[in-house]
mmCIF file of C-alpha atoms in Angstrom:
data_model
loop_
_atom_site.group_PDB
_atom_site.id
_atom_site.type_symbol
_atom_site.label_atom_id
_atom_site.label_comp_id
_atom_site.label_asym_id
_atom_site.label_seq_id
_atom_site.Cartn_x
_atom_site.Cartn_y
_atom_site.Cartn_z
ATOM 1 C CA UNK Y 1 15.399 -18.134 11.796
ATOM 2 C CA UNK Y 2 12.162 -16.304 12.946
ATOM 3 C CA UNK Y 3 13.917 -13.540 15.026
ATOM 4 C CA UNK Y 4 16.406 -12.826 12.578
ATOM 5 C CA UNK Y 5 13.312 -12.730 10.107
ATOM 6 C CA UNK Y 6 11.763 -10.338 12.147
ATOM 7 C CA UNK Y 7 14.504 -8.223 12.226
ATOM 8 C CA UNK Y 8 14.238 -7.065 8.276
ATOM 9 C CA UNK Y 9 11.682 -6.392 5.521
ATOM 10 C CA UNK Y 10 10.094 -8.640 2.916
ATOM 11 C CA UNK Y 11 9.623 -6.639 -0.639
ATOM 12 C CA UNK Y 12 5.752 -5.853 -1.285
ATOM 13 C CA UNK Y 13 4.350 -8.676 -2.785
ATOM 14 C CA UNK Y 14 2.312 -6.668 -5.650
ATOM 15 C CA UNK Y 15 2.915 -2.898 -6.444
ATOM 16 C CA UNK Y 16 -0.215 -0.827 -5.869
ATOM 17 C CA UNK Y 17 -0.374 -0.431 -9.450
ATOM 18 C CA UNK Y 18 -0.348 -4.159 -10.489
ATOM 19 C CA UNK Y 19 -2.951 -5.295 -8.077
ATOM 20 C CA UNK Y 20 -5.485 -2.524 -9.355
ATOM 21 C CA UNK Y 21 -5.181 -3.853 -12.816
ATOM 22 C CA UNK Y 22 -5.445 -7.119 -11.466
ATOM 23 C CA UNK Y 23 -8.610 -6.615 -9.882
ATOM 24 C CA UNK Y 24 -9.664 -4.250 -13.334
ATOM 25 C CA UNK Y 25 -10.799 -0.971 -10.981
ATOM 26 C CA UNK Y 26 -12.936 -3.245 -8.958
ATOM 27 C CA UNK Y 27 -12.238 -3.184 -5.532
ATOM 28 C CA UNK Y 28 -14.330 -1.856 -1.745
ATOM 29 C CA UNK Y 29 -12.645 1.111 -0.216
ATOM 30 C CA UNK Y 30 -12.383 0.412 3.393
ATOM 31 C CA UNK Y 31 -14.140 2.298 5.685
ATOM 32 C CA UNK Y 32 -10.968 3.097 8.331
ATOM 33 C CA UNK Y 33 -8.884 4.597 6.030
ATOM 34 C CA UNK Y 34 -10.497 5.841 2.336
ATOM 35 C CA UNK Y 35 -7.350 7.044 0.701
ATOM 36 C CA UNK Y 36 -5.856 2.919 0.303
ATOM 37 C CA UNK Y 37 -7.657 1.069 -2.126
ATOM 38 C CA UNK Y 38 -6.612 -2.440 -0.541
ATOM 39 C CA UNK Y 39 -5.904 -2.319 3.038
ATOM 40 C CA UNK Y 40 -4.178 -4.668 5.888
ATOM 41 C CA UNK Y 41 -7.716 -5.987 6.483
ATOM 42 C CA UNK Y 42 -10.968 -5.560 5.514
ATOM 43 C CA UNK Y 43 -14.216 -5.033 8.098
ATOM 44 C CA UNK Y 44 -16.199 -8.377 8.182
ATOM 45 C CA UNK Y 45 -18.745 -9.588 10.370
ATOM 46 C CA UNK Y 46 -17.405 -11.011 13.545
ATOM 47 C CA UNK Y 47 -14.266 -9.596 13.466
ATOM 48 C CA UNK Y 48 -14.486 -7.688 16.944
ATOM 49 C CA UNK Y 49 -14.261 -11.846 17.980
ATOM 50 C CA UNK Y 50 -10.747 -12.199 16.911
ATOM 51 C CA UNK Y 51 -8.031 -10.131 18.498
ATOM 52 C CA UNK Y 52 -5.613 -10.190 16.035
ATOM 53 C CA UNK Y 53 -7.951 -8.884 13.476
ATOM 54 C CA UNK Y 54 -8.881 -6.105 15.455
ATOM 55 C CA UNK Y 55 -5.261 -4.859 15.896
ATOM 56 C CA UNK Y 56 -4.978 -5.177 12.458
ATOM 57 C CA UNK Y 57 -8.044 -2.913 11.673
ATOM 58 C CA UNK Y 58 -7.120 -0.499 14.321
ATOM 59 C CA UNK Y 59 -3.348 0.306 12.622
ATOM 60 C CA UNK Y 60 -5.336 0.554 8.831
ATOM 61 C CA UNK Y 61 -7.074 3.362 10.479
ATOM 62 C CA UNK Y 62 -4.865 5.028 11.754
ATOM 63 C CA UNK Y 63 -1.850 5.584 9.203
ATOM 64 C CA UNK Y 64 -1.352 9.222 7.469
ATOM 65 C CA UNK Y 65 -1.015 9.855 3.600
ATOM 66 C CA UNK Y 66 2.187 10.016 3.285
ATOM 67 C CA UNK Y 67 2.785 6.208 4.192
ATOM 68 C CA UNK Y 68 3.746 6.692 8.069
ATOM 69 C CA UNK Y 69 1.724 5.654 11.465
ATOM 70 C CA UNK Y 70 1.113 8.041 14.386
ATOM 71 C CA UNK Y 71 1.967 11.299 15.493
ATOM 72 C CA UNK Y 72 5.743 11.150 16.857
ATOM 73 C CA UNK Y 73 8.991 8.633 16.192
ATOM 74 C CA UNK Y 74 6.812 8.256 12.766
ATOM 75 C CA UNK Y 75 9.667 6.144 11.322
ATOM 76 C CA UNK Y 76 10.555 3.990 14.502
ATOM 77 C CA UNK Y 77 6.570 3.297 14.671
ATOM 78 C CA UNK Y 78 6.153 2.966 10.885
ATOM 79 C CA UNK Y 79 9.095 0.457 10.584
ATOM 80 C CA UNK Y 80 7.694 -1.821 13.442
ATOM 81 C CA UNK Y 81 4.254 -1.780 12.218
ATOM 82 C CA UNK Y 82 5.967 -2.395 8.865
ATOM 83 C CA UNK Y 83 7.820 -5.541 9.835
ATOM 84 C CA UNK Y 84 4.876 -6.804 12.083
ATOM 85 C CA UNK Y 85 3.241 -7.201 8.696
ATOM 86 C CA UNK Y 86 5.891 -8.477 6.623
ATOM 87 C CA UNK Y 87 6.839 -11.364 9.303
ATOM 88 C CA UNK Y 88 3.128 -12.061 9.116
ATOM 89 C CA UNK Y 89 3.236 -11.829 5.479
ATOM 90 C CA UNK Y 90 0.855 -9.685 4.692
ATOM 91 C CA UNK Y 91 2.793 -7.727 2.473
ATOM 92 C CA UNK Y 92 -0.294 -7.950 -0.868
ATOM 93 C CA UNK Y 93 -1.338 -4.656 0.693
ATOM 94 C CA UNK Y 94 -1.651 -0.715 -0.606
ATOM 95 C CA UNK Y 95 -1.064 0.006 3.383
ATOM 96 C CA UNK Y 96 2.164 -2.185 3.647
ATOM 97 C CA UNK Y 97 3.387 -0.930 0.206
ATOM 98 C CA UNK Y 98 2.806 2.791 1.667
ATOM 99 C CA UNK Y 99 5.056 2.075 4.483
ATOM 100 C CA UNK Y 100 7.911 0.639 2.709
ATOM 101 C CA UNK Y 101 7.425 3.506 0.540
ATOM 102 C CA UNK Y 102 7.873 5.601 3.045
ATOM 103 C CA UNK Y 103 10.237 4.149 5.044
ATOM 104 C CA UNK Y 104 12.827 4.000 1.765
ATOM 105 C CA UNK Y 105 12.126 7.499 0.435
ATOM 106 C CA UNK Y 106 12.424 9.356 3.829
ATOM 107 C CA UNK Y 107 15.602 10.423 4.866
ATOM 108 C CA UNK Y 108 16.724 9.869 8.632
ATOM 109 C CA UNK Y 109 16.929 12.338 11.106
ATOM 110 C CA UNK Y 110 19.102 11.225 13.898
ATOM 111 C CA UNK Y 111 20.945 8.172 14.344
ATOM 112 C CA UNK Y 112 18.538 5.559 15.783
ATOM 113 C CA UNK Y 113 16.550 6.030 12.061
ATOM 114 C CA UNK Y 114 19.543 5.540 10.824
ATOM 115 C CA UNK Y 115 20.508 2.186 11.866
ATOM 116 C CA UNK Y 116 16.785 1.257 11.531
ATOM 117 C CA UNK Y 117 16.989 2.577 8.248
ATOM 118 C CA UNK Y 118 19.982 0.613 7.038
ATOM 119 C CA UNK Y 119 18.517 -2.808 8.614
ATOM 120 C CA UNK Y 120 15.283 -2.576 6.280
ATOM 121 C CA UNK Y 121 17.168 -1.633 3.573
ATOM 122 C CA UNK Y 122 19.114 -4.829 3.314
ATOM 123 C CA UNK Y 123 15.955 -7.111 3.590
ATOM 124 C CA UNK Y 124 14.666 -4.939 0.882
ATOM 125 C CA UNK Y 125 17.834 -4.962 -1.225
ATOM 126 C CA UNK Y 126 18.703 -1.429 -1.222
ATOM 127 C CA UNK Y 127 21.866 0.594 0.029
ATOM 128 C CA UNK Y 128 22.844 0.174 3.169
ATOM 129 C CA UNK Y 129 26.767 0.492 3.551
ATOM 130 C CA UNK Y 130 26.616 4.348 3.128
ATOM 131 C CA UNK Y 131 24.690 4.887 6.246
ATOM 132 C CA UNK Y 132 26.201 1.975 8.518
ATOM 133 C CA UNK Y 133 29.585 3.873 7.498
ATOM 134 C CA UNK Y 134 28.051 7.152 8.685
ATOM 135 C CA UNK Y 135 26.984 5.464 12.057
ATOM 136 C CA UNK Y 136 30.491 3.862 12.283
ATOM 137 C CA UNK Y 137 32.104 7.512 11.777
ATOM 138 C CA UNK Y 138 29.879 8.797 14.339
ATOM 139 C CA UNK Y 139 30.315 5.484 17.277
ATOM 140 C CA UNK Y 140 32.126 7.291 20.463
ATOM 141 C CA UNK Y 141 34.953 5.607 22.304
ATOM 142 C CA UNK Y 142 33.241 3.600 24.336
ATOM 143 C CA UNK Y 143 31.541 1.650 21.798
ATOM 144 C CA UNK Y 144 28.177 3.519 21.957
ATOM 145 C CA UNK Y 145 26.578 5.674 19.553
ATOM 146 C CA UNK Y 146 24.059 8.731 20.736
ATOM 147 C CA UNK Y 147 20.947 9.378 19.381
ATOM 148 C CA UNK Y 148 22.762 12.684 17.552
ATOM 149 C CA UNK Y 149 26.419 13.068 16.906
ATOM 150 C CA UNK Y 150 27.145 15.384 19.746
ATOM 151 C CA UNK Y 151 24.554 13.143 22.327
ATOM 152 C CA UNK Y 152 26.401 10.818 24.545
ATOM 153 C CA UNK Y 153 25.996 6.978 24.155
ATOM 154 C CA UNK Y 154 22.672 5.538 24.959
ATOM 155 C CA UNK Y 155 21.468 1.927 25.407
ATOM 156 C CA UNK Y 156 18.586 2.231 22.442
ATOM 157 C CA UNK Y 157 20.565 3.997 20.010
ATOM 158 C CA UNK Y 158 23.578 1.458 20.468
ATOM 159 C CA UNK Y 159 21.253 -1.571 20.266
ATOM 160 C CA UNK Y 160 19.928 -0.392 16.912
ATOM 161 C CA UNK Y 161 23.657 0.045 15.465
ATOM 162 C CA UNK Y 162 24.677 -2.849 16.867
ATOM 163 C CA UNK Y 163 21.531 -4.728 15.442
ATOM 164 C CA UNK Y 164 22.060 -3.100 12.030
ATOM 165 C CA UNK Y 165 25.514 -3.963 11.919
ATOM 166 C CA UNK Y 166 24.527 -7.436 12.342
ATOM 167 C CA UNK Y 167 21.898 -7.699 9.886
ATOM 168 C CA UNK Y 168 24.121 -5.997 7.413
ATOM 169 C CA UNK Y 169 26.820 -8.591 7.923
ATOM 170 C CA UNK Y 170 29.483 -5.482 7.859
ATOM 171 C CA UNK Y 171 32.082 -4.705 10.399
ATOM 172 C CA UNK Y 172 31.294 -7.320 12.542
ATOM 173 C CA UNK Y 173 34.391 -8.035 13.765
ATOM 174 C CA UNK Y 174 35.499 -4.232 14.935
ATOM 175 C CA UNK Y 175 32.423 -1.573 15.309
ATOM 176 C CA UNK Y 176 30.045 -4.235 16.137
ATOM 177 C CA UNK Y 177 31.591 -5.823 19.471
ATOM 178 C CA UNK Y 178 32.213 -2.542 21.409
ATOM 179 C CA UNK Y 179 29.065 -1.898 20.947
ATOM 180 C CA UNK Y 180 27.390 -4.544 22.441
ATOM 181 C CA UNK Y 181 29.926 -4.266 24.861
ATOM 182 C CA UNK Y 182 28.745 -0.770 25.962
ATOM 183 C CA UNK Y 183 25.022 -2.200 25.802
ATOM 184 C CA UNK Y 184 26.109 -5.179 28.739
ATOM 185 C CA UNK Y 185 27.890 -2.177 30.770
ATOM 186 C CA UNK Y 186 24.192 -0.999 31.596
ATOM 187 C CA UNK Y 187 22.863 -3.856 32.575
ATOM 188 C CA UNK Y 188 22.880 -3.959 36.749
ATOM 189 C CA UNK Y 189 23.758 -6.946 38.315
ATOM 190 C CA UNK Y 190 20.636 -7.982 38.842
ATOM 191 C CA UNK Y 191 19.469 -7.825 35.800
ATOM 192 C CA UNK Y 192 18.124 -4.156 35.916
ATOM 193 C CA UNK Y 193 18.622 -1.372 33.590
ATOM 194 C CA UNK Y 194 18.018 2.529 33.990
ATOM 195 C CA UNK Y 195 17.488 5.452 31.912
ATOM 196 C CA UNK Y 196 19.413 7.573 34.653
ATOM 197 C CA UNK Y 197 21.278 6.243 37.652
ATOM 198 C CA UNK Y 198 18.372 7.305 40.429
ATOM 199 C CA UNK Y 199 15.505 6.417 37.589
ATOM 200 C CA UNK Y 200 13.350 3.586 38.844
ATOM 201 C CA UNK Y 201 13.975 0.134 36.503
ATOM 202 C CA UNK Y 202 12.457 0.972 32.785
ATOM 203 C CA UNK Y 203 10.650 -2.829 31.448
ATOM 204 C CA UNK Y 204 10.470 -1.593 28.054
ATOM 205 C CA UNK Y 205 14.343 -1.556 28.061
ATOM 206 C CA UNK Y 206 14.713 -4.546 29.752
ATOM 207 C CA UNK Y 207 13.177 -6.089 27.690
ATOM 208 C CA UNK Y 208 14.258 -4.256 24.474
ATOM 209 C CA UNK Y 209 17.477 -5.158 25.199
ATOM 210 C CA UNK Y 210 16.615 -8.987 26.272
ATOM 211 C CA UNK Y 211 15.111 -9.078 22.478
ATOM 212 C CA UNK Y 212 17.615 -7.253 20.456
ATOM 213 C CA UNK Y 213 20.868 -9.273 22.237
ATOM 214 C CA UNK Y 214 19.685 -12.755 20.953
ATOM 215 C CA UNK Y 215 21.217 -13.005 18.453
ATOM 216 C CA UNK Y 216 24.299 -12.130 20.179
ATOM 217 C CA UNK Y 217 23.527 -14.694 22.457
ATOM 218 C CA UNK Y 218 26.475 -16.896 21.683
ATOM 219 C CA UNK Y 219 29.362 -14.595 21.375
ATOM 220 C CA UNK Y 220 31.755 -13.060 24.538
ATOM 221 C CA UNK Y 221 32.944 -9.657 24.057
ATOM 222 C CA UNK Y 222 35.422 -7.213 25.701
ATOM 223 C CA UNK Y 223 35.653 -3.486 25.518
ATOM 224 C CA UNK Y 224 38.725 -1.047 25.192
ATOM 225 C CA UNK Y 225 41.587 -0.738 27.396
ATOM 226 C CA UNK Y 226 42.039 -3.868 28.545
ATOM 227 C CA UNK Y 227 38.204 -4.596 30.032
ATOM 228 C CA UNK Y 228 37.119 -7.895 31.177
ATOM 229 C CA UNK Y 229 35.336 -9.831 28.697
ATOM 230 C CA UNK Y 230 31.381 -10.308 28.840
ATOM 231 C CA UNK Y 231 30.130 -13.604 28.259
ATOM 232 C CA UNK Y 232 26.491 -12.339 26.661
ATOM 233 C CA UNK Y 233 24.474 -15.433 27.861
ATOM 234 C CA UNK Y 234 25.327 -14.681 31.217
ATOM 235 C CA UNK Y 235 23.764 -10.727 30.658
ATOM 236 C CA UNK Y 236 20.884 -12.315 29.314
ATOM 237 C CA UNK Y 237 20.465 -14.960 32.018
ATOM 238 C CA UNK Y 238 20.380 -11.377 34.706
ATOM 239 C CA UNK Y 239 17.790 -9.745 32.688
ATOM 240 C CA UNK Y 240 15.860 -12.707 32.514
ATOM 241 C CA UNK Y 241 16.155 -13.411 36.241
ATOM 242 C CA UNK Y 242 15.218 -9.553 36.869
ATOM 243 C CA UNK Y 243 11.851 -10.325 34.810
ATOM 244 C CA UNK Y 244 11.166 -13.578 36.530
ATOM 245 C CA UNK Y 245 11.522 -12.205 39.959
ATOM 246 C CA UNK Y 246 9.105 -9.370 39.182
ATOM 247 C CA UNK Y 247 6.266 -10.674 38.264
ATOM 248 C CA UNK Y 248 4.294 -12.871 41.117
ATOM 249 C CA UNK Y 249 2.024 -15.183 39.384
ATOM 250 C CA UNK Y 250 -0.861 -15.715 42.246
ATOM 251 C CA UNK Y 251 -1.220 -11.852 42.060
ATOM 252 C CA UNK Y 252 -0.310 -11.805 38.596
ATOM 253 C CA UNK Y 253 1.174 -8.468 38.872
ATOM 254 C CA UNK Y 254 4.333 -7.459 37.416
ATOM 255 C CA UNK Y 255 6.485 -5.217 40.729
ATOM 256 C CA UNK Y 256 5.963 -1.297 39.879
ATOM 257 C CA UNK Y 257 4.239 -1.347 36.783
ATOM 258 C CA UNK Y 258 0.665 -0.894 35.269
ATOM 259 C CA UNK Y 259 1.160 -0.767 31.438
ATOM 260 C CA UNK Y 260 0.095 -3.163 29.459
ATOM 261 C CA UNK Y 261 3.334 -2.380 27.354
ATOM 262 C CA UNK Y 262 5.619 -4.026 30.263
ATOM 263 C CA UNK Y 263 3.438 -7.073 30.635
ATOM 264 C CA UNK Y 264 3.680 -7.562 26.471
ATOM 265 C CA UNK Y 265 6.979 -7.097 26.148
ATOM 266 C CA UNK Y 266 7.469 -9.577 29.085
ATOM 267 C CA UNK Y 267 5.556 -12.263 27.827
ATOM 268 C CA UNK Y 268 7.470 -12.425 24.508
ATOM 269 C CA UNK Y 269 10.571 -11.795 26.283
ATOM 270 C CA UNK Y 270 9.492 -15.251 27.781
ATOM 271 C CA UNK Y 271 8.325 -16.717 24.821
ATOM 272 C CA UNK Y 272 11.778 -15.620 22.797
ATOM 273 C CA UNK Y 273 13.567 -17.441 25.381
ATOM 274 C CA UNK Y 274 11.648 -20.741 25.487
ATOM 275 C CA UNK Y 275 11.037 -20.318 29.341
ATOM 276 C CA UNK Y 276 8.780 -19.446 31.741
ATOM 277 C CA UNK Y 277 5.659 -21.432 30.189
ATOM 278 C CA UNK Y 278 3.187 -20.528 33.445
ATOM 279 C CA UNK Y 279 4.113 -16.664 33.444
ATOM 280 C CA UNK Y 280 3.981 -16.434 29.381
ATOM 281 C CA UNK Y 281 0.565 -17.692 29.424
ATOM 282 C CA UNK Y 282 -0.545 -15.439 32.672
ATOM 283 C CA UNK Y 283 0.767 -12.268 31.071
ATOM 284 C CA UNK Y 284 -0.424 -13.304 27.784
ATOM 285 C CA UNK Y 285 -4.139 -14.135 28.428
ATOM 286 C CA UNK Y 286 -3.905 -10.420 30.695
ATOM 287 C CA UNK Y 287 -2.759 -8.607 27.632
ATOM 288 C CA UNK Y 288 -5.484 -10.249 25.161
ATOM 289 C CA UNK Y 289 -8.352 -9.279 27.774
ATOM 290 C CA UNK Y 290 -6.897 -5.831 27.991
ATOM 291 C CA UNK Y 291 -7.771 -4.863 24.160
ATOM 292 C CA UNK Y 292 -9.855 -2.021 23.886
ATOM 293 C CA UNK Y 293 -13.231 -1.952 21.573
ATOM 294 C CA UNK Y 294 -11.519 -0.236 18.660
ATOM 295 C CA UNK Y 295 -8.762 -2.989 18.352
ATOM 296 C CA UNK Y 296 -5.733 -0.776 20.946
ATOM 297 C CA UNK Y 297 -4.280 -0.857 23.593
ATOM 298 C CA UNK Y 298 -2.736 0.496 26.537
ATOM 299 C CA UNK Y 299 -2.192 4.582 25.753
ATOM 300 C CA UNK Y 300 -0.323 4.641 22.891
ATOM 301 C CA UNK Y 301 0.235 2.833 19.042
ATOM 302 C CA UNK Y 302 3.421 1.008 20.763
ATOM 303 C CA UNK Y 303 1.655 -0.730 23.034
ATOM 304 C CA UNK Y 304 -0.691 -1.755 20.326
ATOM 305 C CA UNK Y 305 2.554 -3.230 18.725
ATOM 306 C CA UNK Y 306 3.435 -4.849 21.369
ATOM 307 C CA UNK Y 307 0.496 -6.702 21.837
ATOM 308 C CA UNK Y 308 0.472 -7.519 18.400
ATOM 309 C CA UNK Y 309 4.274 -9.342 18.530
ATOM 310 C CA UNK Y 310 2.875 -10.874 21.735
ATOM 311 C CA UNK Y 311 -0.579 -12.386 20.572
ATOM 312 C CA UNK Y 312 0.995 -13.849 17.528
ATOM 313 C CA UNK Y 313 0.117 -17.115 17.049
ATOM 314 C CA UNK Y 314 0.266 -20.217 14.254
ATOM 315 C CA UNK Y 315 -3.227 -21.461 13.323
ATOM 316 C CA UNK Y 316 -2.853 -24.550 11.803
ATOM 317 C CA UNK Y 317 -5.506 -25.931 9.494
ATOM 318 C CA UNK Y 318 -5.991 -29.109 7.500
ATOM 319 C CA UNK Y 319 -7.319 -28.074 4.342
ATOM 320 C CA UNK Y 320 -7.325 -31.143 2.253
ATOM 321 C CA UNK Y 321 -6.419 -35.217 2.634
ATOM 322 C CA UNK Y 322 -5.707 -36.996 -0.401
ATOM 323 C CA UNK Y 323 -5.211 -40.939 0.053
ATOM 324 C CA UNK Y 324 -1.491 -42.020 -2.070
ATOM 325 C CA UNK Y 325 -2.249 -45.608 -1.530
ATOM 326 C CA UNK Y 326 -5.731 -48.413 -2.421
ATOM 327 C CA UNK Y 327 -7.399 -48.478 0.564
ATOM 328 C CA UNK Y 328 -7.638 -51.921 2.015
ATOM 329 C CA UNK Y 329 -9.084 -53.259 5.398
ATOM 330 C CA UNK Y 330 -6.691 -53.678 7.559
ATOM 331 C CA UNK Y 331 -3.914 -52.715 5.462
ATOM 332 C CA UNK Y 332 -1.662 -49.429 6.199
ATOM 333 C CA UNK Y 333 -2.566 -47.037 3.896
ATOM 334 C CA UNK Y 334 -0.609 -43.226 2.885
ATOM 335 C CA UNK Y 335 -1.905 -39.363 2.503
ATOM 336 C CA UNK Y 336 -1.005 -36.324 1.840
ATOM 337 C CA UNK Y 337 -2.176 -34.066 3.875
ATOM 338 C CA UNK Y 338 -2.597 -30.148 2.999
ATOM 339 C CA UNK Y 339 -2.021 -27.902 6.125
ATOM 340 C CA UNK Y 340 -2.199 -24.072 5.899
ATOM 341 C CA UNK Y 341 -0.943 -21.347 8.195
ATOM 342 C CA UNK Y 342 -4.038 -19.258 8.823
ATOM 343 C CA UNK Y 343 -2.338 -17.537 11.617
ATOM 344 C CA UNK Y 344 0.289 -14.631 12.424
ATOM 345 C CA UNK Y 345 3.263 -16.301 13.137
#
C-alpha cells in the first residue's frame, strides 16, 4: 500500500562507509553541499528542465551537518524530506543516510516528535513501544494529546499519535480510537477546520487531516461518555466537499488563499482520493509552473515538500524486448519485455 508506505522509513541502502570503499575514494563532491561525499543528486546538464530534479538539488543544498534540513521544526522537516526520499527510493545516499542518522540519534522534544519519532522507528526496526507508551501516558480525556504534557489537545499533535499508533500496530483498539475521535470533533460541518474558533479555514490542516485519516477510512468510532459514533468516511467525504467547493476551476483560484502550499496539498489531497481528475491536473500544472530557479518554492522548505509529494510521478520506460518464441509470419509470437521505473513514485 503506497500511503501506508509513505508513512514509514526504508533502512539506507549502503552505509556511508561501504559505498566509499565501493567506489575506492573515488567519487565528485557536489557543489550544493561539500561536506556529503554522495548526495540525493548530482548537477548535470539540463537538469533546470526537469522539476523533480531541481527539488531534489535544492533540499541537497540546503541540509546542515548534523544530518537535519532547515532552520525550525528541524525534525518534523527532516523526517518528511526523509521519507520523500525513501518512498522514492533513493535511499543509496550520504544525504539520506545523514537524516536517518539524525532522525534516530536525536531525542524528541515535545510530543508531535515523538509520535513522528516512534512511526520511523518501526519502518527502520528500532524501539518504538517505549515512546508510544509515553504518548499513551500523556493522551488527555478527550482522546487528544497536546503538543507538551501540560498543552491542551490539538488536531496535529493527535493526528501524529493517532498515525503512530497505527503504524506501530499497538493499542489500537483503546488509545487509538479516541483519538481519532477527537480529530473528527474539529472538523465543521462543512468540511472546515480552524486553528481557533474565529480563525479563518487553515488548507494545510484540511488537508493534513484529509491525508493522515485514510487509513482510517474504513473504521466508525465513538468517544467517551456515551458520544455518538463517527462514521470516518463520512468526515472525509466533508473535507473533501470543503476542498471541492473552494477552488473554481475557470479562475483556477483556490477561495482565500495564495500559497502555493494550499494548492499542493490540494492536488494530492485529490489525487489520494482518486477524484477530482480536472481540478488535480489544474492545481497540479499551477504548482509545477510556480518552481522557482533554484529548484523551491513558495516561502518556505514545506512548501518545497509539498510540491515534491505533489509532482511525483511514475516514468515508465521499456528498456529491453526479448522475443520467447521463433518468429514466424503470421504466427503469434511471445516477449518479455523489461520496463523500469525511472520516476518518483
Amino acid at each position: 500500500d503506497y500511503l501506508k508506505q509513505s508513512f514509514t522509513l526504508k533502512k539506507p541502502t549502503k552505509t556511508v562507509k561501504e559505498e566509499r570503499k565501493k567506489l575506492g575514494g573515488i567519487f565528485s563532491i557536489p557543489t550544493a553541499y561539500a561536506n556529503f561525499a554522495i548526495p540525493i543528486i548530482d548537477y548535470y546538464q539540463g537538469i533546470e528542465d526537469n522539476k523533480m530534479d531541481m527539488i531534489l538539488y535544492f533540499l541537497s543544498g540546503i541540509q546542515n551537518a548534523d544530518g537535519s534540513f532547515g532552520d525550525y521544526n528541524k525534525y518534523e522537516l527532516t523526517a518528511e524530506i526523509a521519507l520523500q526520499l525513501s518512498n522514492f527510493n533513493l535511499t543509496n545516499n550520504d544525504q539520506y543516510t545523514a537524516a536517518v542518522q539524525y532522525l534516530t540519534n536525536t531525542d524528541p522534544q515535545n510530543n508531535r516528535e515523538k509520535a513522528i519519532k516512534a512511526r520511523l522507528m518501526v519502518g527502520l526496526g528500532q524501539p518504538y513501544l517505549p515512546l508510544l507508551n509515553e504518548l499513551i501516558a500523556a493522551q488527555h480525556s478527550n482522546g487528544g494529546i497536546g503538543l507538551y504534557d501540560e498543552y491542551q489537545s490539538d488536531t496535529i499533535t493527535t493526528l501524529e499519535f493517532a498515525l503512530a499508533l497505527y503504524t506501530g500496530n499497538h493499542s489500537v483498539q483503546t488509545a487509538m480510537p479516541p483519538a481519532v475521535y477527537f480529530v473528527t470533533t474539529k472538523i465543521e460541518p462543512d468540511g472546515s477546520m480552524m486553528y481557533t474558533e474565529n480563525s479563518d479555514p487553515s488548507y494545510y490542516l484540511i488537508n493534513k487531516t484529509a491525508y493522515y485519516l485514510y487509513p482510517f477510512r474504513a473504521l466508525t468510532v465513538a468517544g467517551s461518555g456515551g458520544t455518538p459514533t463517527v462514521v470516518i468516511q463520512d468526515k472525509i467525504d466533508a473535507l473533501l466537499g470543503f476542498l471541492i467547493a473552494n477552488y473554481d476551476e475557470s479562475s483556477e483560484v483556490l477561495n482565500a488563499s495564495d500559497g502555493i502550499i494550499d494548492k499542493a496539498m490540494t492536488a494530492f489531497t485529490f489525487r489520494v482520493y482518486e477524484t477530482e481528475s480536472n481540478k488535480q491536473k489544474l492545481l497540479r500544472n499551477e504548482v509545477e509552473n510556480s518552481q522557482y530557479l533554484n529548484g523551491s518554492f513558495g516561502d518556505s522548505s514545506y512548501s518545497t515538500v509539498e510540491a515534491m509529494r505533489t509532482l511525483a510521478r511514475p516514468d515508465l520506460v521499456i528498456t529491453n524486448i526479448a522475443s520467447t518464441s521463433t518468429l514466424e509470419n503470421k504466427v503469434a509470437a511471445s516477449f518479455d519485455v523489461t520496463i523500469e521505473n525511472r520516476g518518483y513514485a
